[in-house]
Short mmCIF file of C-alpha atoms in Angstrom, two decimals:
data_model
loop_
_atom_site.label_atom_id
_atom_site.label_comp_id
_atom_site.label_asym_id
_atom_site.label_seq_id
_atom_site.Cartn_x
_atom_site.Cartn_y
_atom_site.Cartn_z
CA MET A 1 94.01 -138.16 104.07
CA CYS A 2 91.17 -140.50 103.24
CA GLU A 3 91.53 -141.42 99.57
CA GLU A 4 87.88 -142.40 99.34
CA CYS A 5 86.35 -139.10 100.43
CA GLY A 6 89.26 -136.68 101.06
CA CYS A 7 87.98 -136.05 104.59
CA GLY A 8 91.40 -135.79 106.28
CA HIS A 9 90.80 -138.70 108.67
CA THR A 10 93.43 -141.38 109.18
CA HIS A 11 92.78 -145.06 108.51
CA GLN A 12 94.36 -147.99 110.35
CA MET A 13 96.85 -149.78 108.11
CA GLY A 14 98.28 -152.38 110.46
CA GLU A 15 99.74 -153.31 113.82
CA ILE A 16 103.32 -153.51 115.07
CA THR A 17 104.29 -157.14 115.73
CA HIS A 18 107.98 -156.64 116.65
CA PHE A 19 110.45 -153.85 117.34
CA TYR A 20 114.22 -154.28 117.20
CA ALA A 21 115.83 -151.49 119.24
CA LYS A 22 119.46 -151.61 118.05
CA PRO A 23 118.69 -151.08 114.36
CA SER A 24 115.41 -149.28 115.33
CA VAL A 25 113.35 -151.43 112.98
CA ALA A 26 109.61 -152.09 113.18
CA VAL A 27 107.83 -155.14 111.80
CA VAL A 28 104.19 -154.56 110.85
CA ARG A 29 101.37 -156.89 109.80
CA LEU A 30 99.39 -154.89 107.26
CA ASP A 31 95.60 -154.56 107.11
CA ASP A 32 95.85 -152.33 104.02
CA GLU A 33 98.33 -151.53 101.24
CA MET A 34 101.40 -149.53 102.25
CA ARG A 35 103.86 -147.78 99.91
CA ASN A 36 107.22 -146.07 100.25
CA GLY A 37 106.47 -142.37 100.63
CA ASP A 38 103.30 -142.89 102.70
CA LYS A 39 103.07 -140.51 105.66
CA ILE A 40 101.99 -142.57 108.67
CA GLN A 41 101.21 -142.17 112.35
CA ILE A 42 102.30 -144.81 114.86
CA LYS A 43 100.17 -144.65 117.99
CA GLY A 44 100.01 -146.68 121.19
CA ASN A 45 99.74 -146.27 124.97
CA SER A 46 103.07 -144.40 125.15
CA THR A 47 103.77 -143.89 121.44
CA ASP A 48 102.51 -141.15 119.13
CA PHE A 49 104.55 -139.80 116.22
CA THR A 50 104.41 -139.38 112.46
CA MET A 51 106.96 -140.36 109.83
CA THR A 52 107.34 -141.05 106.13
CA VAL A 53 107.84 -144.71 105.20
CA MET A 54 111.06 -145.39 103.28
CA GLY A 55 113.14 -148.50 102.68
CA MET A 56 110.49 -151.17 103.34
CA ARG A 57 111.64 -154.79 103.30
CA ASN A 58 109.62 -157.98 102.95
CA GLU A 59 110.01 -161.23 104.91
CA GLN A 60 112.81 -162.30 102.55
CA GLU A 61 114.63 -159.05 103.47
CA GLN A 62 114.28 -157.71 99.92
CA GLU A 63 113.69 -153.98 99.49
CA ILE A 64 110.17 -153.33 98.17
CA ASP A 65 108.17 -150.29 97.01
CA SER A 66 104.77 -151.47 98.28
CA ALA A 67 103.14 -154.24 100.29
CA ASN A 68 99.63 -155.70 100.44
CA PRO A 69 97.21 -156.58 103.25
CA GLY A 70 98.30 -159.63 105.26
CA GLU A 71 102.00 -159.16 104.54
CA LEU A 72 104.69 -158.52 107.13
CA VAL A 73 107.02 -155.62 106.34
CA ALA A 74 109.95 -154.03 108.14
CA PHE A 75 111.22 -150.44 108.08
CA HIS A 76 113.35 -148.09 110.19
CA THR A 77 111.62 -145.83 112.70
CA PRO A 78 113.01 -142.65 114.29
CA GLU A 79 111.55 -143.51 117.72
CA LYS A 80 111.00 -146.53 119.95
CA ILE A 81 107.70 -148.31 119.39
CA ARG A 82 106.06 -151.34 120.96
CA PRO A 83 104.30 -154.48 119.75
CA GLY A 84 100.58 -153.74 119.61
CA ASP A 85 101.04 -150.11 118.55
CA LYS A 86 98.80 -149.22 115.59
CA LEU A 87 99.83 -147.80 112.25
CA TYR A 88 97.62 -145.23 110.50
CA LEU A 89 97.83 -143.73 107.01
CA ILE A 90 97.86 -139.92 107.11
CA MET A 91 98.72 -139.09 103.51
CA ARG A 92 99.75 -140.90 100.35
CA GLU A 93 101.72 -139.25 97.56
CA ILE A 94 99.79 -139.36 94.31
CA SER A 95 101.88 -140.68 91.42
CA SER A 96 101.73 -138.58 88.29
#
């Protein structure tokens, strides 16, 4: 959901740069902040599914809780994706 206006629209967060099939891991270059627990949609020509981000890793392969625009992050995906697929934020858990 759009945090700015609560309109329910998704916002592009980044683009898939690599996909490693055996561990089923995506690498994404971020256009916006991403956090563990974010519900995202990955969409491309033959890809369209939603998932919750967990277990993100940075370029040094360290587990991280969040990442900023311009960073590359990796995380497991339940389905095959392709370089060029887009990543959209659907919902972010609000910390209390």
